[in-house]
């Protein structure tokens, strides 16, 4: 390539003409002079300065298995003890969750609700909105594994909490107690007590209590005397009228709501009767674990209010 010649630096004259640097190659190759716009250049310098400050303050460069930590510090609390570490987003998150404005406000509101009486909470839309959003999170973490999202439960395993049927009681107090202390539902098996005929008869009677027509009247009447008599002793837990006994977690048998067997899903009377008979023969034992040592009283209160609401609030 030839050495560049020189000519006068030229400023644009006519429109469309561009300023040149004055360098000329091969007689007529000129070099345009298009300097970077000022604003662009200054923005570029600003980003350089920014990144230098950033590298200095915050974690930035990987070096041999670790990284430059920066000189910025962050203070936060873990279980009441203050901690200090170089700035990092995990510590920042911990700090926000513990002492951030939103977290503090949330804790204060939780406390207000925990100390308010039940009716106040149920009639205050702000409190209820808080209860529902806050409790949904705890429910997801601690309860949904068994009771399923929304408390729908699984027949035969975990009770549905979203209906108005409660074995242990659906008041907020009763639900609080269920969550705090846990519950153990127990009905003895009658395998050794009943022969097939008796078991069939009691099942027919139980179905008649729940309003299912179609049972053999003789069976129903025999079943009734076993239910109400010494042999079955069912009344001791389920009550003379079959309305249940909340202190034992013994369900109401008259409402046609079933937790352990899918009676309403069965195709016909014979199938329904078989389901009930088998349940009576095998008995039931189920346990709801206690959460008194895993959740704070305020959390349990909020959760109980939420679960009470799920069941239609009755
Ligand atoms: C390991 C599974 C499991 C977990 C987790 C669990 N439960 Fe239960 N829960 C049960 C079982 C089983 C029962 C039925 C107990 C019985 O009556 O036999 C039950 C019963 C209940 C009842 C009583 C229902 C009624 O009809 O009276 C309530 C209320 C309840 N659970 C709420 C909760 C809440 C709230 C949580 C979360 C803090 C939770 N449960 C976590 C298994 C579980
Ligand atoms: C010691 C108390 C007790 C006695 C006695 C008892 N039950 Fe129960 N029964 C219960 C309890 C508690 C449950 C609920 C268990 C659970 O869901 O965890 C239950 C559940 C049932 C269910 C299932 C209800 C459902 O929703 O799935 C039927 C049906 C039933 N009992 C019928 C009877 C009959 C019939 C007798 C007499 C032959 C009888 N029980 C005797 C305590 C008793």
mmCIF file of C-alpha atoms and ligand atoms in Angstrom:
data_model
loop_
_atom_site.group_PDB
_atom_site.id
_atom_site.type_symbol
_atom_site.label_atom_id
_atom_site.label_comp_id
_atom_site.label_asym_id
_atom_site.label_seq_id
_atom_site.Cartn_x
_atom_site.Cartn_y
_atom_site.Cartn_z
ATOM 1 C CA UNK A 1 0.000 0.000 0.000
ATOM 2 C CA UNK A 2 1.248 3.456 -0.736
ATOM 3 C CA UNK A 3 2.000 5.981 1.930
ATOM 4 C CA UNK A 4 -0.894 8.345 2.202
ATOM 5 C CA UNK A 5 -0.552 11.707 0.601
ATOM 6 C CA UNK A 6 -1.860 14.801 2.240
ATOM 7 C CA UNK A 7 -4.232 17.419 1.225
ATOM 8 C CA UNK A 8 -6.194 20.045 3.033
ATOM 9 C CA UNK A 9 -8.608 18.667 5.645
ATOM 10 C CA UNK A 10 -11.975 19.326 4.136
ATOM 11 C CA UNK A 11 -15.138 20.292 5.884
ATOM 12 C CA UNK A 12 -18.388 19.334 4.200
ATOM 13 C CA UNK A 13 -19.395 21.958 1.691
ATOM 14 C CA UNK A 14 -22.440 20.762 -0.143
ATOM 15 C CA UNK A 15 -25.139 18.756 1.583
ATOM 16 C CA UNK A 16 -24.251 15.061 1.506
ATOM 17 C CA UNK A 17 -20.533 15.764 1.551
ATOM 18 C CA UNK A 18 -18.599 14.460 4.564
ATOM 19 C CA UNK A 19 -15.605 15.882 6.418
ATOM 20 C CA UNK A 20 -12.305 14.129 5.588
ATOM 21 C CA UNK A 21 -9.098 13.792 7.606
ATOM 22 C CA UNK A 22 -6.926 15.030 4.786
ATOM 23 C CA UNK A 23 -5.261 11.634 4.207
ATOM 24 C CA UNK A 24 -5.262 10.480 0.592
ATOM 25 C CA UNK A 25 -4.216 7.069 -0.734
ATOM 26 C CA UNK A 26 -3.724 6.101 -4.339
ATOM 27 C CA UNK A 27 -4.430 9.603 -5.398
ATOM 28 C CA UNK A 28 -8.117 9.624 -4.640
ATOM 29 C CA UNK A 29 -8.897 7.409 -1.630
ATOM 30 C CA UNK A 30 -9.832 9.747 1.156
ATOM 31 C CA UNK A 31 -10.530 9.029 4.804
ATOM 32 C CA UNK A 32 -13.778 10.314 6.178
ATOM 33 C CA UNK A 33 -13.617 11.966 9.510
ATOM 34 C CA UNK A 34 -16.656 10.671 11.447
ATOM 35 C CA UNK A 35 -15.873 11.128 15.145
ATOM 36 C CA UNK A 36 -18.080 9.246 17.612
ATOM 37 C CA UNK A 37 -20.915 11.437 18.865
ATOM 38 C CA UNK A 38 -20.169 13.123 22.158
ATOM 39 C CA UNK A 39 -23.082 11.623 24.009
ATOM 40 C CA UNK A 40 -21.978 8.159 22.985
ATOM 41 C CA UNK A 41 -18.427 8.718 24.088
ATOM 42 C CA UNK A 42 -19.419 10.102 27.473
ATOM 43 C CA UNK A 43 -21.850 7.263 28.061
ATOM 44 C CA UNK A 44 -19.034 4.874 27.286
ATOM 45 C CA UNK A 45 -16.691 6.530 29.788
ATOM 46 C CA UNK A 46 -19.502 6.521 32.338
ATOM 47 C CA UNK A 47 -20.003 2.763 31.965
ATOM 48 C CA UNK A 48 -16.260 2.247 32.421
ATOM 49 C CA UNK A 49 -16.301 4.268 35.619
ATOM 50 C CA UNK A 50 -19.449 2.474 36.771
ATOM 51 C CA UNK A 51 -17.946 -0.940 36.247
ATOM 52 C CA UNK A 52 -14.762 0.002 38.103
ATOM 53 C CA UNK A 53 -16.794 1.128 41.108
ATOM 54 C CA UNK A 54 -18.976 -1.964 40.822
ATOM 55 C CA UNK A 55 -15.991 -4.322 40.770
ATOM 56 C CA UNK A 56 -14.666 -2.617 43.847
ATOM 57 C CA UNK A 57 -17.924 -2.821 45.822
ATOM 58 C CA UNK A 58 -19.607 -6.046 44.786
ATOM 59 C CA UNK A 59 -18.748 -9.652 43.961
ATOM 60 C CA UNK A 60 -17.439 -9.516 40.395
ATOM 61 C CA UNK A 61 -14.500 -11.520 39.052
ATOM 62 C CA UNK A 62 -14.033 -15.264 39.289
ATOM 63 C CA UNK A 63 -10.546 -16.211 40.394
ATOM 64 C CA UNK A 64 -9.357 -19.772 40.875
ATOM 65 C CA UNK A 65 -12.384 -21.362 42.459
ATOM 66 C CA UNK A 66 -13.534 -18.245 44.275
ATOM 67 C CA UNK A 67 -14.275 -14.668 43.281
ATOM 68 C CA UNK A 68 -13.553 -11.098 44.257
ATOM 69 C CA UNK A 69 -15.982 -10.360 47.062
ATOM 70 C CA UNK A 70 -16.020 -6.574 46.912
ATOM 71 C CA UNK A 71 -15.839 -4.228 49.869
ATOM 72 C CA UNK A 72 -19.564 -3.583 50.359
ATOM 73 C CA UNK A 73 -21.054 -5.197 53.479
ATOM 74 C CA UNK A 74 -24.508 -6.225 54.448
ATOM 75 C CA UNK A 75 -25.954 -6.658 57.939
ATOM 76 C CA UNK A 76 -28.840 -8.998 58.575
ATOM 77 C CA UNK A 77 -30.412 -11.071 61.291
ATOM 78 C CA UNK A 78 -30.721 -14.812 61.562
ATOM 79 C CA UNK A 79 -32.978 -15.930 64.379
ATOM 80 C CA UNK A 80 -32.399 -12.723 66.291
ATOM 81 C CA UNK A 81 -28.608 -12.744 65.924
ATOM 82 C CA UNK A 82 -27.091 -10.104 63.761
ATOM 83 C CA UNK A 83 -24.769 -11.286 61.034
ATOM 84 C CA UNK A 84 -22.449 -9.416 58.732
ATOM 85 C CA UNK A 85 -21.129 -10.579 55.412
ATOM 86 C CA UNK A 86 -19.877 -9.222 52.144
ATOM 87 C CA UNK A 87 -22.710 -8.086 49.935
ATOM 88 C CA UNK A 88 -24.507 -10.928 48.188
ATOM 89 C CA UNK A 89 -28.026 -11.423 46.999
ATOM 90 C CA UNK A 90 -28.731 -14.353 49.300
ATOM 91 C CA UNK A 91 -27.950 -12.263 52.374
ATOM 92 C CA UNK A 92 -30.030 -9.492 50.857
ATOM 93 C CA UNK A 93 -32.981 -11.850 50.511
ATOM 94 C CA UNK A 94 -32.586 -13.055 54.099
ATOM 95 C CA UNK A 95 -32.493 -9.454 55.265
ATOM 96 C CA UNK A 96 -35.601 -8.549 53.291
ATOM 97 C CA UNK A 97 -37.475 -11.523 54.647
ATOM 98 C CA UNK A 98 -36.474 -10.788 58.229
ATOM 99 C CA UNK A 99 -36.286 -7.068 58.570
ATOM 100 C CA UNK A 100 -37.418 -5.664 55.242
ATOM 101 C CA UNK A 101 -40.317 -3.226 55.403
ATOM 102 C CA UNK A 102 -42.774 -5.688 53.926
ATOM 103 C CA UNK A 103 -41.673 -8.486 56.254
ATOM 104 C CA UNK A 104 -41.955 -6.291 59.337
ATOM 105 C CA UNK A 105 -45.401 -5.078 58.326
ATOM 106 C CA UNK A 106 -46.458 -8.652 57.624
ATOM 107 C CA UNK A 107 -45.296 -9.832 61.046
ATOM 108 C CA UNK A 108 -47.027 -6.971 62.783
ATOM 109 C CA UNK A 109 -50.268 -7.682 60.979
ATOM 110 C CA UNK A 110 -49.956 -11.371 61.766
ATOM 111 C CA UNK A 111 -49.657 -10.492 65.437
ATOM 112 C CA UNK A 112 -52.675 -8.186 65.299
ATOM 113 C CA UNK A 113 -54.739 -10.979 63.771
ATOM 114 C CA UNK A 114 -53.458 -13.547 66.244
ATOM 115 C CA UNK A 115 -54.606 -11.335 69.099
ATOM 116 C CA UNK A 116 -57.941 -10.282 67.616
ATOM 117 C CA UNK A 117 -61.006 -12.356 68.420
ATOM 118 C CA UNK A 118 -62.332 -14.694 65.750
ATOM 119 C CA UNK A 119 -65.424 -12.719 64.831
ATOM 120 C CA UNK A 120 -63.434 -9.541 64.300
ATOM 121 C CA UNK A 121 -61.103 -11.313 61.907
ATOM 122 C CA UNK A 122 -63.970 -12.948 60.039
ATOM 123 C CA UNK A 123 -65.799 -9.654 59.546
ATOM 124 C CA UNK A 124 -62.775 -7.548 58.574
ATOM 125 C CA UNK A 125 -62.098 -7.765 54.844
ATOM 126 C CA UNK A 126 -58.479 -6.567 55.144
ATOM 127 C CA UNK A 127 -57.690 -9.138 57.782
ATOM 128 C CA UNK A 128 -59.414 -11.872 55.822
ATOM 129 C CA UNK A 129 -57.541 -10.994 52.666
ATOM 130 C CA UNK A 130 -54.291 -11.185 54.609
ATOM 131 C CA UNK A 131 -55.289 -14.464 56.244
ATOM 132 C CA UNK A 132 -56.110 -16.024 52.916
ATOM 133 C CA UNK A 133 -52.935 -15.003 51.149
ATOM 134 C CA UNK A 134 -50.618 -15.672 54.071
ATOM 135 C CA UNK A 135 -52.191 -18.975 55.070
ATOM 136 C CA UNK A 136 -52.255 -20.295 51.518
ATOM 137 C CA UNK A 137 -48.457 -20.265 51.618
ATOM 138 C CA UNK A 138 -48.183 -22.153 54.926
ATOM 139 C CA UNK A 139 -50.907 -24.538 53.818
ATOM 140 C CA UNK A 140 -48.919 -25.299 50.689
ATOM 141 C CA UNK A 141 -45.776 -25.940 52.737
ATOM 142 C CA UNK A 142 -47.210 -27.987 55.595
ATOM 143 C CA UNK A 143 -50.628 -29.341 54.728
ATOM 144 C CA UNK A 144 -51.118 -29.740 50.999
ATOM 145 C CA UNK A 145 -48.905 -32.826 50.818
ATOM 146 C CA UNK A 146 -51.729 -34.698 52.534
ATOM 147 C CA UNK A 147 -54.831 -32.540 52.214
ATOM 148 C CA UNK A 148 -54.035 -31.496 48.617
ATOM 149 C CA UNK A 149 -54.155 -28.024 47.141
ATOM 150 C CA UNK A 150 -57.268 -26.203 48.245
ATOM 151 C CA UNK A 151 -57.852 -28.862 50.931
ATOM 152 C CA UNK A 152 -59.714 -31.260 48.639
ATOM 153 C CA UNK A 153 -58.269 -34.318 50.375
ATOM 154 C CA UNK A 154 -58.224 -37.888 49.070
ATOM 155 C CA UNK A 155 -61.055 -40.254 49.925
ATOM 156 C CA UNK A 156 -59.829 -43.017 52.196
ATOM 157 C CA UNK A 157 -56.618 -41.200 53.121
ATOM 158 C CA UNK A 158 -56.891 -37.541 54.010
ATOM 159 C CA UNK A 159 -60.053 -35.637 54.825
ATOM 160 C CA UNK A 160 -61.507 -33.018 52.567
ATOM 161 C CA UNK A 161 -61.201 -29.707 54.410
ATOM 162 C CA UNK A 162 -63.172 -27.757 51.844
ATOM 163 C CA UNK A 163 -66.586 -29.166 52.714
ATOM 164 C CA UNK A 164 -68.789 -28.412 55.703
ATOM 165 C CA UNK A 165 -68.310 -31.830 57.207
ATOM 166 C CA UNK A 166 -66.017 -31.918 60.243
ATOM 167 C CA UNK A 167 -65.108 -34.964 62.279
ATOM 168 C CA UNK A 168 -63.467 -32.935 65.024
ATOM 169 C CA UNK A 169 -65.328 -29.671 64.643
ATOM 170 C CA UNK A 170 -65.226 -26.797 62.189
ATOM 171 C CA UNK A 171 -65.056 -23.837 64.538
ATOM 172 C CA UNK A 172 -61.797 -21.908 64.435
ATOM 173 C CA UNK A 173 -61.069 -23.060 67.999
ATOM 174 C CA UNK A 174 -61.597 -26.723 67.143
ATOM 175 C CA UNK A 175 -59.451 -26.453 64.020
ATOM 176 C CA UNK A 176 -56.725 -24.690 66.001
ATOM 177 C CA UNK A 177 -56.735 -27.564 68.410
ATOM 178 C CA UNK A 178 -56.612 -30.089 65.561
ATOM 179 C CA UNK A 179 -53.559 -28.368 64.093
ATOM 180 C CA UNK A 180 -51.766 -27.764 67.399
ATOM 181 C CA UNK A 181 -52.214 -31.178 69.015
ATOM 182 C CA UNK A 182 -52.958 -33.412 66.063
ATOM 183 C CA UNK A 183 -55.821 -35.935 66.031
ATOM 184 C CA UNK A 184 -56.109 -39.669 66.054
ATOM 185 C CA UNK A 185 -59.284 -41.039 64.541
ATOM 186 C CA UNK A 186 -59.930 -44.596 65.682
ATOM 187 C CA UNK A 187 -62.750 -46.987 65.008
ATOM 188 C CA UNK A 188 -62.217 -50.599 66.055
ATOM 189 C CA UNK A 189 -62.385 -53.381 63.456
ATOM 190 C CA UNK A 190 -65.410 -55.694 63.754
ATOM 191 C CA UNK A 191 -63.828 -58.621 61.961
ATOM 192 C CA UNK A 192 -63.905 -60.723 65.101
ATOM 193 C CA UNK A 193 -67.277 -59.483 66.312
ATOM 194 C CA UNK A 194 -69.642 -59.828 63.355
ATOM 195 C CA UNK A 195 -70.412 -62.674 61.031
ATOM 196 C CA UNK A 196 -71.177 -61.833 57.397
ATOM 197 C CA UNK A 197 -74.886 -61.570 57.982
ATOM 198 C CA UNK A 198 -74.492 -59.137 60.846
ATOM 199 C CA UNK A 199 -71.954 -57.024 58.955
ATOM 200 C CA UNK A 200 -74.291 -56.826 55.958
ATOM 201 C CA UNK A 201 -77.179 -55.865 58.201
ATOM 202 C CA UNK A 202 -75.292 -53.078 59.970
ATOM 203 C CA UNK A 203 -74.097 -51.762 56.602
ATOM 204 C CA UNK A 204 -77.702 -51.698 55.362
ATOM 205 C CA UNK A 205 -78.723 -49.764 58.474
ATOM 206 C CA UNK A 206 -75.861 -47.251 58.062
ATOM 207 C CA UNK A 207 -76.919 -46.629 54.454
ATOM 208 C CA UNK A 208 -80.506 -46.077 55.537
ATOM 209 C CA UNK A 209 -79.248 -43.514 58.080
ATOM 210 C CA UNK A 210 -77.591 -41.658 55.220
ATOM 211 C CA UNK A 211 -80.850 -41.683 53.273
ATOM 212 C CA UNK A 212 -80.040 -44.416 50.746
ATOM 213 C CA UNK A 213 -83.235 -46.241 49.851
ATOM 214 C CA UNK A 214 -83.202 -49.769 48.522
ATOM 215 C CA UNK A 215 -81.906 -51.722 51.482
ATOM 216 C CA UNK A 216 -83.630 -54.921 52.518
ATOM 217 C CA UNK A 217 -85.996 -53.823 55.358
ATOM 218 C CA UNK A 218 -85.265 -56.897 57.455
ATOM 219 C CA UNK A 219 -81.539 -56.303 57.207
ATOM 220 C CA UNK A 220 -82.019 -52.652 58.080
ATOM 221 C CA UNK A 221 -84.006 -53.476 61.162
ATOM 222 C CA UNK A 222 -81.550 -56.169 62.321
ATOM 223 C CA UNK A 223 -78.697 -53.768 61.633
ATOM 224 C CA UNK A 224 -80.416 -51.067 63.686
ATOM 225 C CA UNK A 225 -80.634 -53.288 66.719
ATOM 226 C CA UNK A 226 -76.955 -54.223 66.430
ATOM 227 C CA UNK A 227 -75.942 -50.564 65.947
ATOM 228 C CA UNK A 228 -77.950 -49.475 68.966
ATOM 229 C CA UNK A 229 -77.226 -52.551 71.052
ATOM 230 C CA UNK A 230 -74.413 -54.042 73.041
ATOM 231 C CA UNK A 231 -73.150 -56.167 70.160
ATOM 232 C CA UNK A 232 -72.248 -53.338 67.863
ATOM 233 C CA UNK A 233 -72.065 -50.494 70.328
ATOM 234 C CA UNK A 234 -71.771 -48.119 67.377
ATOM 235 C CA UNK A 235 -74.010 -45.600 69.144
ATOM 236 C CA UNK A 236 -71.338 -45.081 71.811
ATOM 237 C CA UNK A 237 -69.256 -43.148 69.294
ATOM 238 C CA UNK A 238 -71.636 -42.246 66.482
ATOM 239 C CA UNK A 239 -74.588 -41.381 68.716
ATOM 240 C CA UNK A 240 -78.075 -42.876 68.896
ATOM 241 C CA UNK A 241 -79.169 -40.944 65.820
ATOM 242 C CA UNK A 242 -75.867 -41.453 64.053
ATOM 243 C CA UNK A 243 -75.014 -37.759 64.284
ATOM 244 C CA UNK A 244 -71.461 -38.438 65.420
ATOM 245 C CA UNK A 245 -69.396 -37.254 68.354
ATOM 246 C CA UNK A 246 -66.824 -34.559 67.706
ATOM 247 C CA UNK A 247 -64.834 -35.230 70.862
ATOM 248 C CA UNK A 248 -63.950 -38.659 69.420
ATOM 249 C CA UNK A 249 -63.754 -37.588 65.813
ATOM 250 C CA UNK A 250 -66.623 -39.982 65.078
ATOM 251 C CA UNK A 251 -68.418 -38.756 61.964
ATOM 252 C CA UNK A 252 -72.026 -37.952 61.385
ATOM 253 C CA UNK A 253 -73.365 -40.936 59.421
ATOM 254 C CA UNK A 254 -76.589 -39.249 58.331
ATOM 255 C CA UNK A 255 -75.267 -36.570 55.944
ATOM 256 C CA UNK A 256 -74.134 -38.867 53.127
ATOM 257 C CA UNK A 257 -70.662 -37.296 53.174
ATOM 258 C CA UNK A 258 -68.013 -40.005 53.272
ATOM 259 C CA UNK A 259 -64.339 -39.704 53.992
ATOM 260 C CA UNK A 260 -63.079 -43.233 54.051
ATOM 261 C CA UNK A 261 -65.102 -44.884 51.329
ATOM 262 C CA UNK A 262 -66.549 -43.514 48.112
ATOM 263 C CA UNK A 263 -70.157 -44.420 48.795
ATOM 264 C CA UNK A 264 -71.702 -41.748 46.605
ATOM 265 C CA UNK A 265 -69.455 -42.784 43.705
ATOM 266 C CA UNK A 266 -70.536 -46.429 43.847
ATOM 267 C CA UNK A 267 -72.831 -47.540 41.004
ATOM 268 C CA UNK A 268 -75.553 -49.289 42.997
ATOM 269 C CA UNK A 269 -76.903 -50.255 46.390
ATOM 270 C CA UNK A 270 -75.110 -53.588 46.518
ATOM 271 C CA UNK A 271 -71.747 -51.914 45.869
ATOM 272 C CA UNK A 272 -72.461 -49.237 48.476
ATOM 273 C CA UNK A 273 -73.359 -51.865 51.017
ATOM 274 C CA UNK A 274 -70.169 -53.792 50.277
ATOM 275 C CA UNK A 275 -68.071 -50.662 50.804
ATOM 276 C CA UNK A 276 -69.650 -49.938 54.192
ATOM 277 C CA UNK A 277 -69.503 -53.571 55.279
ATOM 278 C CA UNK A 278 -65.800 -53.826 54.469
ATOM 279 C CA UNK A 279 -65.057 -50.608 56.343
ATOM 280 C CA UNK A 280 -66.883 -51.868 59.436
ATOM 281 C CA UNK A 281 -64.995 -55.141 59.321
ATOM 282 C CA UNK A 282 -61.582 -53.557 58.941
ATOM 283 C CA UNK A 283 -62.078 -50.479 61.184
ATOM 284 C CA UNK A 284 -60.275 -47.188 60.677
ATOM 285 C CA UNK A 285 -57.184 -45.657 62.159
ATOM 286 C CA UNK A 286 -55.875 -42.355 60.892
ATOM 287 C CA UNK A 287 -53.611 -39.769 62.333
ATOM 288 C CA UNK A 288 -53.347 -36.069 61.775
ATOM 289 C CA UNK A 289 -49.855 -35.002 62.940
ATOM 290 C CA UNK A 290 -49.447 -32.252 65.551
ATOM 291 C CA UNK A 291 -47.976 -28.940 64.413
ATOM 292 C CA UNK A 292 -47.753 -27.161 67.788
ATOM 293 C CA UNK A 293 -43.974 -27.297 67.747
ATOM 294 C CA UNK A 294 -43.527 -26.512 64.083
ATOM 295 C CA UNK A 295 -45.789 -23.495 63.649
ATOM 296 C CA UNK A 296 -46.125 -20.425 65.854
ATOM 297 C CA UNK A 297 -49.453 -19.770 67.615
ATOM 298 C CA UNK A 298 -49.996 -16.817 65.266
ATOM 299 C CA UNK A 299 -49.432 -19.006 62.225
ATOM 300 C CA UNK A 300 -51.778 -21.659 63.586
ATOM 301 C CA UNK A 301 -54.444 -19.040 64.228
ATOM 302 C CA UNK A 302 -54.170 -17.738 60.665
ATOM 303 C CA UNK A 303 -54.148 -21.251 59.248
ATOM 304 C CA UNK A 304 -57.179 -22.285 61.310
ATOM 305 C CA UNK A 305 -59.093 -19.235 60.110
ATOM 306 C CA UNK A 306 -58.177 -20.098 56.530
ATOM 307 C CA UNK A 307 -59.218 -23.742 56.860
ATOM 308 C CA UNK A 308 -62.460 -22.672 58.548
ATOM 309 C CA UNK A 309 -63.118 -20.449 55.516
ATOM 310 C CA UNK A 310 -62.346 -23.295 53.112
ATOM 311 C CA UNK A 311 -65.157 -25.285 54.645
ATOM 312 C CA UNK A 312 -67.658 -22.579 53.906
ATOM 313 C CA UNK A 313 -67.186 -21.011 57.327
ATOM 314 C CA UNK A 314 -69.801 -23.068 59.143
HETATM 315 C C1 LIG B 1 -49.338 -36.581 57.079
HETATM 316 C C2 LIG B 1 -50.578 -36.147 56.515
HETATM 317 C C3 LIG B 1 -51.218 -34.880 57.061
HETATM 318 C C4 LIG B 1 -50.693 -33.628 57.118
HETATM 319 C C5 LIG B 1 -49.314 -33.160 56.709
HETATM 320 C C6 LIG B 1 -51.725 -32.779 57.633
HETATM 321 N N1 LIG B 1 -52.837 -33.514 57.887
HETATM 322 FE FE1 LIG B 1 -54.583 -32.801 58.600
HETATM 323 N N2 LIG B 1 -55.288 -34.698 58.729
HETATM 324 C C7 LIG B 1 -54.647 -35.829 58.298
HETATM 325 C C8 LIG B 1 -55.460 -36.987 58.577
HETATM 326 C C9 LIG B 1 -55.118 -38.430 58.253
HETATM 327 C C10 LIG B 1 -56.622 -36.505 59.221
HETATM 328 C C11 LIG B 1 -57.794 -37.327 59.721
HETATM 329 C C12 LIG B 1 -57.602 -37.645 61.159
HETATM 330 C C13 LIG B 1 -58.774 -38.431 61.627
HETATM 331 O O1 LIG B 1 -59.794 -37.838 61.944
HETATM 332 O O2 LIG B 1 -58.701 -39.632 61.611
HETATM 333 C C14 LIG B 1 -56.477 -35.051 59.270
HETATM 334 C C15 LIG B 1 -57.438 -34.216 59.813
HETATM 335 C C16 LIG B 1 -57.387 -32.836 59.765
HETATM 336 C C17 LIG B 1 -58.435 -31.962 60.228
HETATM 337 C C18 LIG B 1 -59.733 -32.382 60.863
HETATM 338 C C19 LIG B 1 -60.806 -32.518 59.822
HETATM 339 C C20 LIG B 1 -62.139 -32.758 60.448
HETATM 340 O O3 LIG B 1 -63.007 -33.277 59.718
HETATM 341 O O4 LIG B 1 -62.348 -32.424 61.606
HETATM 342 C C21 LIG B 1 -58.020 -30.671 59.982
HETATM 343 C C22 LIG B 1 -58.774 -29.394 60.289
HETATM 344 C C23 LIG B 1 -56.709 -30.759 59.391
HETATM 345 N N3 LIG B 1 -56.343 -32.084 59.266
HETATM 346 C C24 LIG B 1 -55.947 -29.675 59.035
HETATM 347 C C25 LIG B 1 -54.621 -29.773 58.651
HETATM 348 C C26 LIG B 1 -53.764 -28.629 58.465
HETATM 349 C C27 LIG B 1 -54.186 -27.186 58.606
HETATM 350 C C28 LIG B 1 -52.546 -29.122 58.137
HETATM 351 C C29 LIG B 1 -51.270 -28.346 57.902
HETATM 352 C C30 LIG B 1 -50.750 -27.638 59.042
HETATM 353 C C31 LIG B 1 -52.632 -30.564 58.099
HETATM 354 N N4 LIG B 1 -53.909 -30.929 58.419
HETATM 355 C C32 LIG B 1 -51.600 -31.412 57.795
HETATM 356 C C33 LIG B 1 -53.418 -35.883 57.691
HETATM 357 C C34 LIG B 1 -52.554 -34.810 57.573
HETATM 358 C C1 LIG B 2 -64.739 -46.190 69.355
HETATM 359 C C2 LIG B 2 -65.637 -45.350 68.608
HETATM 360 C C3 LIG B 2 -66.332 -45.936 67.409
HETATM 361 C C4 LIG B 2 -67.158 -47.028 67.373
HETATM 362 C C5 LIG B 2 -67.529 -47.954 68.518
HETATM 363 C C6 LIG B 2 -67.612 -47.122 66.015
HETATM 364 N N1 LIG B 2 -67.080 -46.131 65.250
HETATM 365 FE FE1 LIG B 2 -67.433 -45.822 63.304
HETATM 366 N N2 LIG B 2 -66.036 -44.404 63.284
HETATM 367 C C7 LIG B 2 -65.387 -43.907 64.409
HETATM 368 C C8 LIG B 2 -64.440 -42.914 64.005
HETATM 369 C C9 LIG B 2 -63.525 -42.129 64.911
HETATM 370 C C10 LIG B 2 -64.527 -42.819 62.605
HETATM 371 C C11 LIG B 2 -63.723 -41.894 61.690
HETATM 372 C C12 LIG B 2 -62.348 -42.437 61.487
HETATM 373 C C13 LIG B 2 -61.562 -41.519 60.577
HETATM 374 O O1 LIG B 2 -62.119 -41.100 59.545
HETATM 375 O O2 LIG B 2 -60.417 -41.264 60.880
HETATM 376 C C14 LIG B 2 -65.563 -43.765 62.192
HETATM 377 C C15 LIG B 2 -65.956 -43.960 60.870
HETATM 378 C C16 LIG B 2 -67.042 -44.710 60.507
HETATM 379 C C17 LIG B 2 -67.542 -44.816 59.165
HETATM 380 C C18 LIG B 2 -66.953 -44.161 57.926
HETATM 381 C C19 LIG B 2 -67.500 -42.788 57.702
HETATM 382 C C20 LIG B 2 -66.819 -42.079 56.569
HETATM 383 O O3 LIG B 2 -67.107 -40.910 56.371
HETATM 384 O O4 LIG B 2 -65.997 -42.693 55.890
HETATM 385 C C21 LIG B 2 -68.620 -45.649 59.231
HETATM 386 C C22 LIG B 2 -69.497 -46.066 58.076
HETATM 387 C C23 LIG B 2 -68.774 -46.052 60.593
HETATM 388 N N3 LIG B 2 -67.786 -45.472 61.346
HETATM 389 C C24 LIG B 2 -69.731 -46.914 61.042
HETATM 390 C C25 LIG B 2 -69.686 -47.508 62.286
HETATM 391 C C26 LIG B 2 -70.525 -48.618 62.675
HETATM 392 C C27 LIG B 2 -71.596 -49.231 61.817
HETATM 393 C C28 LIG B 2 -70.137 -48.961 63.934
HETATM 394 C C29 LIG B 2 -70.641 -50.090 64.777
HETATM 395 C C30 LIG B 2 -70.578 -51.387 64.169
HETATM 396 C C31 LIG B 2 -69.109 -48.064 64.341
HETATM 397 N N4 LIG B 2 -68.843 -47.209 63.312
HETATM 398 C C32 LIG B 2 -68.467 -48.092 65.560
HETATM 399 C C33 LIG B 2 -65.570 -44.306 65.696
HETATM 400 C C34 LIG B 2 -66.292 -45.401 66.078
#
